[in-house]
Tab-separated table of N, CA, C and O in Angstrom:
chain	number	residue	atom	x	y	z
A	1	UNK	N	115.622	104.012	96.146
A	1	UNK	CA	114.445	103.762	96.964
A	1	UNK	C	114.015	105.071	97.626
A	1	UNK	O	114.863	105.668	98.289
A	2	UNK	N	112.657	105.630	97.502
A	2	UNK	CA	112.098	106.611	98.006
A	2	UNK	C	111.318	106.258	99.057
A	2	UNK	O	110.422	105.441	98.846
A	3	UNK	N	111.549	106.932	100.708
A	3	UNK	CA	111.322	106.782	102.130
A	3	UNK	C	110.270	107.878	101.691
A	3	UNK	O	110.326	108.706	100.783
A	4	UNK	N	108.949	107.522	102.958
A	4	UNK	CA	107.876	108.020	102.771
A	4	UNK	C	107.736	108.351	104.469
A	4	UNK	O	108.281	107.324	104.875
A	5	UNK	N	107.581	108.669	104.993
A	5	UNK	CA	107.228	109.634	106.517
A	5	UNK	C	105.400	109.374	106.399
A	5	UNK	O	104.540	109.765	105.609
A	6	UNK	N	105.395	108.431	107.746
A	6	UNK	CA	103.771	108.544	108.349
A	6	UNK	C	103.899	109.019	109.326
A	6	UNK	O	104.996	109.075	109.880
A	7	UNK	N	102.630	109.585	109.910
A	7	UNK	CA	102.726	109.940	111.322
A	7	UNK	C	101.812	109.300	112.125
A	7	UNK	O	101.394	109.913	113.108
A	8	UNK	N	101.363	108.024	111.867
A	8	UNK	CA	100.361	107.040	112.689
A	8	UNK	C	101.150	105.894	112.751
A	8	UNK	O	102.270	105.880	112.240
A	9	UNK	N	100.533	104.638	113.503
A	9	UNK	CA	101.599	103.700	113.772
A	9	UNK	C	101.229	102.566	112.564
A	9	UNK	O	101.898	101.582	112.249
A	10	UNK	N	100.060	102.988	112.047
A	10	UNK	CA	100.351	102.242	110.424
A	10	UNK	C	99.762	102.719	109.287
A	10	UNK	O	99.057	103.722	109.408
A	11	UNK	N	99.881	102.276	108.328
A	11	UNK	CA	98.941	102.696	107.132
A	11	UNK	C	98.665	101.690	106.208
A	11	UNK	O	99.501	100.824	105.947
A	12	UNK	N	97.267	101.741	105.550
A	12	UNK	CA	97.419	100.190	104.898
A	12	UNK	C	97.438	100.241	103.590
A	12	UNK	O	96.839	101.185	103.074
A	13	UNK	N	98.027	99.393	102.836
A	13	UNK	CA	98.989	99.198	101.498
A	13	UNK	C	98.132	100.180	100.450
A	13	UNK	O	98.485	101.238	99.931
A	14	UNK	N	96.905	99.458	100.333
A	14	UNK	CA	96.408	100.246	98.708
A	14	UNK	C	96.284	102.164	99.551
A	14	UNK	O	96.185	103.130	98.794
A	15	UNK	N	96.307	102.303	100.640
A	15	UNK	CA	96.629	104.107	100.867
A	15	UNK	C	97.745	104.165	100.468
A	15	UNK	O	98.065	104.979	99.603
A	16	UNK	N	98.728	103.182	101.090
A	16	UNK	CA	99.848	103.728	100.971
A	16	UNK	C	100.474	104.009	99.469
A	16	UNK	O	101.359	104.806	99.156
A	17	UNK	N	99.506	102.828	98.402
A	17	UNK	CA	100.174	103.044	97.109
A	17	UNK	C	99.779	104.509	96.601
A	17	UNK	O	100.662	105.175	96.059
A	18	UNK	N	98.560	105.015	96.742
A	18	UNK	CA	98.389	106.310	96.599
A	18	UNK	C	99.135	107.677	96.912
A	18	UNK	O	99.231	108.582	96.083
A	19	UNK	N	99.715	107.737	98.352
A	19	UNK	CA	100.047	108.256	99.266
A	19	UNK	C	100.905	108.576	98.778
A	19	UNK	O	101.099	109.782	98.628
A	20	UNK	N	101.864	107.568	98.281
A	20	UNK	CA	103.158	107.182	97.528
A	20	UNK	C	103.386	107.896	96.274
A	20	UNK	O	104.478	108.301	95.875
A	21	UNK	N	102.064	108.035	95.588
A	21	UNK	CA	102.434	108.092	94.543
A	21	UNK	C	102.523	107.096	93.332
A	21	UNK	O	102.929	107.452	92.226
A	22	UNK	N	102.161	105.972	93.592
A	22	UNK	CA	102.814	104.754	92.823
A	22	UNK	C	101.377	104.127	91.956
A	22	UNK	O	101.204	103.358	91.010
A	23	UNK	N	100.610	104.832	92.754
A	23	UNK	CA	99.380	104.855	91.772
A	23	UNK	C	98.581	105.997	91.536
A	23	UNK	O	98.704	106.522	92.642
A	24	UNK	N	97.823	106.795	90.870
A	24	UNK	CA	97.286	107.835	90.865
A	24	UNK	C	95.677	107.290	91.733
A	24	UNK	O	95.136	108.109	92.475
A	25	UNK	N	95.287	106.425	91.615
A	25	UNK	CA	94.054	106.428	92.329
A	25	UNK	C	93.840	105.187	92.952
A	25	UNK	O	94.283	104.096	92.591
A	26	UNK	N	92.761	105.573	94.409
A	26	UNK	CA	92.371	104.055	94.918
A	26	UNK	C	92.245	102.738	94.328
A	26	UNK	O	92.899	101.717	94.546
A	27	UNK	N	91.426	102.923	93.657
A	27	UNK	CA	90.996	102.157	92.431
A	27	UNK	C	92.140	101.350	91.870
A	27	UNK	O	92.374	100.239	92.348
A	28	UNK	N	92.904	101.865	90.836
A	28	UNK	CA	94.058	101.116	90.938
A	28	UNK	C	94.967	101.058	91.728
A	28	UNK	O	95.922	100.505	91.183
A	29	UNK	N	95.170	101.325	92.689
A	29	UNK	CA	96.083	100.412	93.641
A	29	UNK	C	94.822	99.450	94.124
A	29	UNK	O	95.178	98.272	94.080
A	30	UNK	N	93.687	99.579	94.496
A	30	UNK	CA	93.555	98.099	94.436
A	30	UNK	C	93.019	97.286	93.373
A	30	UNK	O	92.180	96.493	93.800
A	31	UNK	N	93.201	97.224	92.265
A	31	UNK	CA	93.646	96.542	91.348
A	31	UNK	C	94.848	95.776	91.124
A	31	UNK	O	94.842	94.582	90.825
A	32	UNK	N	95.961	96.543	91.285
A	32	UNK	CA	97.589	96.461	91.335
A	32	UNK	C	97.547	95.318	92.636
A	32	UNK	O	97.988	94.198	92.380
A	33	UNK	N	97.079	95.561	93.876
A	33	UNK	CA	97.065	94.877	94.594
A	33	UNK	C	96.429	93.669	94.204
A	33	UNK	O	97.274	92.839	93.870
A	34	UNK	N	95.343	93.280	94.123
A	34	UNK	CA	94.641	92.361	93.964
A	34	UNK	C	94.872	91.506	92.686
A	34	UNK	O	94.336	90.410	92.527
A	35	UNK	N	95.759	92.120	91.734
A	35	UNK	CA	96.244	91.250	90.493
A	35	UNK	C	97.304	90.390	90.775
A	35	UNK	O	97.586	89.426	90.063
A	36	UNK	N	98.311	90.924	92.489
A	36	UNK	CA	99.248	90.105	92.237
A	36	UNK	C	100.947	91.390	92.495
A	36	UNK	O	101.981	91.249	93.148
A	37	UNK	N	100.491	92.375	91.709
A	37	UNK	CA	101.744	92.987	91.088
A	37	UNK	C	102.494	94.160	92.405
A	37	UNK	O	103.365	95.007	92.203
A	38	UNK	N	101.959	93.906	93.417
A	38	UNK	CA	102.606	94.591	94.828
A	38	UNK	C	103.558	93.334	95.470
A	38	UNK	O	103.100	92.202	95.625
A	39	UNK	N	104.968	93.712	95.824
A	39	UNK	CA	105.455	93.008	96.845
A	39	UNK	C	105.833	94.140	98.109
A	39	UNK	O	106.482	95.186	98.141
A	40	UNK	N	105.020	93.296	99.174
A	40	UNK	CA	105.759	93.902	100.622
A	40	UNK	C	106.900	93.442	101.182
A	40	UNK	O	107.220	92.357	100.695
A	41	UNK	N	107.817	93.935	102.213
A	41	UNK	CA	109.105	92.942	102.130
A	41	UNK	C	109.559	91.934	101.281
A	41	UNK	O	109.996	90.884	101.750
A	42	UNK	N	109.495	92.173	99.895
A	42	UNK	CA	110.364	90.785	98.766
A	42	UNK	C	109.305	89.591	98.767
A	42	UNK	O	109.691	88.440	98.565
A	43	UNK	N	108.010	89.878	98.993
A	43	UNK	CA	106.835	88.386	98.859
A	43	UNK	C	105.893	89.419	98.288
A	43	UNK	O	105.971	90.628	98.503
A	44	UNK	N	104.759	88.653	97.342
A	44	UNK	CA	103.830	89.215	96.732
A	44	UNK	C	102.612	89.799	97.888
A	44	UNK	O	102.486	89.004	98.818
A	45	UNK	N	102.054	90.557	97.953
A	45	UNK	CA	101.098	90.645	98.904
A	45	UNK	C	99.798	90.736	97.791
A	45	UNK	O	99.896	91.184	96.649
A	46	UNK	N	98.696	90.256	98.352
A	46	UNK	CA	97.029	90.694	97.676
A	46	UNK	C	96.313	91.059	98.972
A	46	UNK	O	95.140	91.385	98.785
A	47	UNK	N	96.707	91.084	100.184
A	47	UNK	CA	95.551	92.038	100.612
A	47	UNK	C	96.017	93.718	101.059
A	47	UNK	O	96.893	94.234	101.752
A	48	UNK	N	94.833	94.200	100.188
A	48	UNK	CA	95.252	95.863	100.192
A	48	UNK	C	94.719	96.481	101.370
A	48	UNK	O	94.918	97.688	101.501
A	49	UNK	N	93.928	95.723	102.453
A	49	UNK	CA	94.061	96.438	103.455
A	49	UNK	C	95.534	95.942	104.954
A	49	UNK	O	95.558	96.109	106.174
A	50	UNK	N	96.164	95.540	104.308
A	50	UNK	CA	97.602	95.198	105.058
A	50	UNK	C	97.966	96.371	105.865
A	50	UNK	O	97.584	97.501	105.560
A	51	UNK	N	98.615	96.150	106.769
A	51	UNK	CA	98.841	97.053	107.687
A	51	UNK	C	100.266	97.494	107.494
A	51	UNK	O	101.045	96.541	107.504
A	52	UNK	N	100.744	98.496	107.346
A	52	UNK	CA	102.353	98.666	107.198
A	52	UNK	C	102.931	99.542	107.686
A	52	UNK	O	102.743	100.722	107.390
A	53	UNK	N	103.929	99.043	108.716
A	53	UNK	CA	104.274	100.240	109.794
A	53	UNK	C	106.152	100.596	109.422
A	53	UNK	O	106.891	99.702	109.010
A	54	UNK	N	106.513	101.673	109.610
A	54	UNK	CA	107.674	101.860	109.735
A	54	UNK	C	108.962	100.415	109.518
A	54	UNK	O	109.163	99.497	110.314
A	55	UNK	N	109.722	100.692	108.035
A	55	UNK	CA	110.831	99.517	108.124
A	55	UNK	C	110.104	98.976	107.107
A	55	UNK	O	110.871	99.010	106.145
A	56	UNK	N	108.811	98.376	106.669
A	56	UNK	CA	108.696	97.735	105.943
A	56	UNK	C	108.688	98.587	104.648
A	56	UNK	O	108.535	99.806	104.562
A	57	UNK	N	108.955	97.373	103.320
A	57	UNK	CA	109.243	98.151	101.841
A	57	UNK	C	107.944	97.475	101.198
A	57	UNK	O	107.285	96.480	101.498
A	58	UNK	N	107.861	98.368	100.256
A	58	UNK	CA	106.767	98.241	99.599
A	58	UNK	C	107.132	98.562	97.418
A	58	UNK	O	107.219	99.652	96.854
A	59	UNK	N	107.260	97.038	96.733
A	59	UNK	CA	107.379	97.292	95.404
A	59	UNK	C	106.600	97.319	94.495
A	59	UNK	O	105.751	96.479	94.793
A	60	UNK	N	106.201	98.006	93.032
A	60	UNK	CA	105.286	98.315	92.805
A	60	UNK	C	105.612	98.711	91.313
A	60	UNK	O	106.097	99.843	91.313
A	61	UNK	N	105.520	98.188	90.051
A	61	UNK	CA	105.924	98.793	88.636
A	61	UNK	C	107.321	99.379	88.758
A	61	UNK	O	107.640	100.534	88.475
A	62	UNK	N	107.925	98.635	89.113
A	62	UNK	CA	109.634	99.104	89.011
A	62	UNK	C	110.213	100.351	89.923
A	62	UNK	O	111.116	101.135	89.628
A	63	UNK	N	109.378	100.290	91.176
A	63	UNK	CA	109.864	101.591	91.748
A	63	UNK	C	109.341	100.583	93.338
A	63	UNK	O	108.517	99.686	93.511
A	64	UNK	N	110.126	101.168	94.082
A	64	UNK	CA	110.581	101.012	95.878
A	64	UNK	C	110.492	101.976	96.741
A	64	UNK	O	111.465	102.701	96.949
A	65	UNK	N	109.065	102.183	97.523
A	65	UNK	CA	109.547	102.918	99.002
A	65	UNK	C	109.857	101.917	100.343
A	65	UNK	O	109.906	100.703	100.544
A	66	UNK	N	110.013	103.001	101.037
A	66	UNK	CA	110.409	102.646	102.620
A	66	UNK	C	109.371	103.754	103.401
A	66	UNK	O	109.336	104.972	103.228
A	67	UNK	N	108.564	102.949	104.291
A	67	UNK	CA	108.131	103.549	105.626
A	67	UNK	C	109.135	104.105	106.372
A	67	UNK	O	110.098	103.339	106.375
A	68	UNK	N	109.328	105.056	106.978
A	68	UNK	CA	109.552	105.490	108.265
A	68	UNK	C	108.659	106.418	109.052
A	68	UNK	O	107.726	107.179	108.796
A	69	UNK	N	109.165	106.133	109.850
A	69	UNK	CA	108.027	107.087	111.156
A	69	UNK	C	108.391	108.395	111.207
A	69	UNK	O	107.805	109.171	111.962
């Protein structure tokens, strides 16, 4: 699992899939999001403007980060 460092008190999912890395563009992460294929903490999430602060995990095509602050 790869930990990702924000420095605001959140960031929301389809940035963060970018941010991450886990998608190359907005666009598809929200696609990825909106198909279904993101889980936040171990449940599917579809909305890509979700808020996600430090502690929570984020899964995505066979790969796992972690927020921290």
């Amino acid at each position: 699992m790869e930990r990702v460092s924000i420095r605001t008190d959140f960031i929301k999912l389809d940035a963060l899939l970018k941010f991450a890395g886990l998608c190359p563009t907005g666009g598809e992460a929200k696609e990825a999001v909106q198909a279904g294929a993101v889980r936040v903490n171990g449940e599917v999430c579809t909305m890509r403007g979700k808020k996600l602060r430090p502690g929570d995990r984020v899964e995505f095509d066979g790969k796992s980060v972690e927020l921290c602050g």
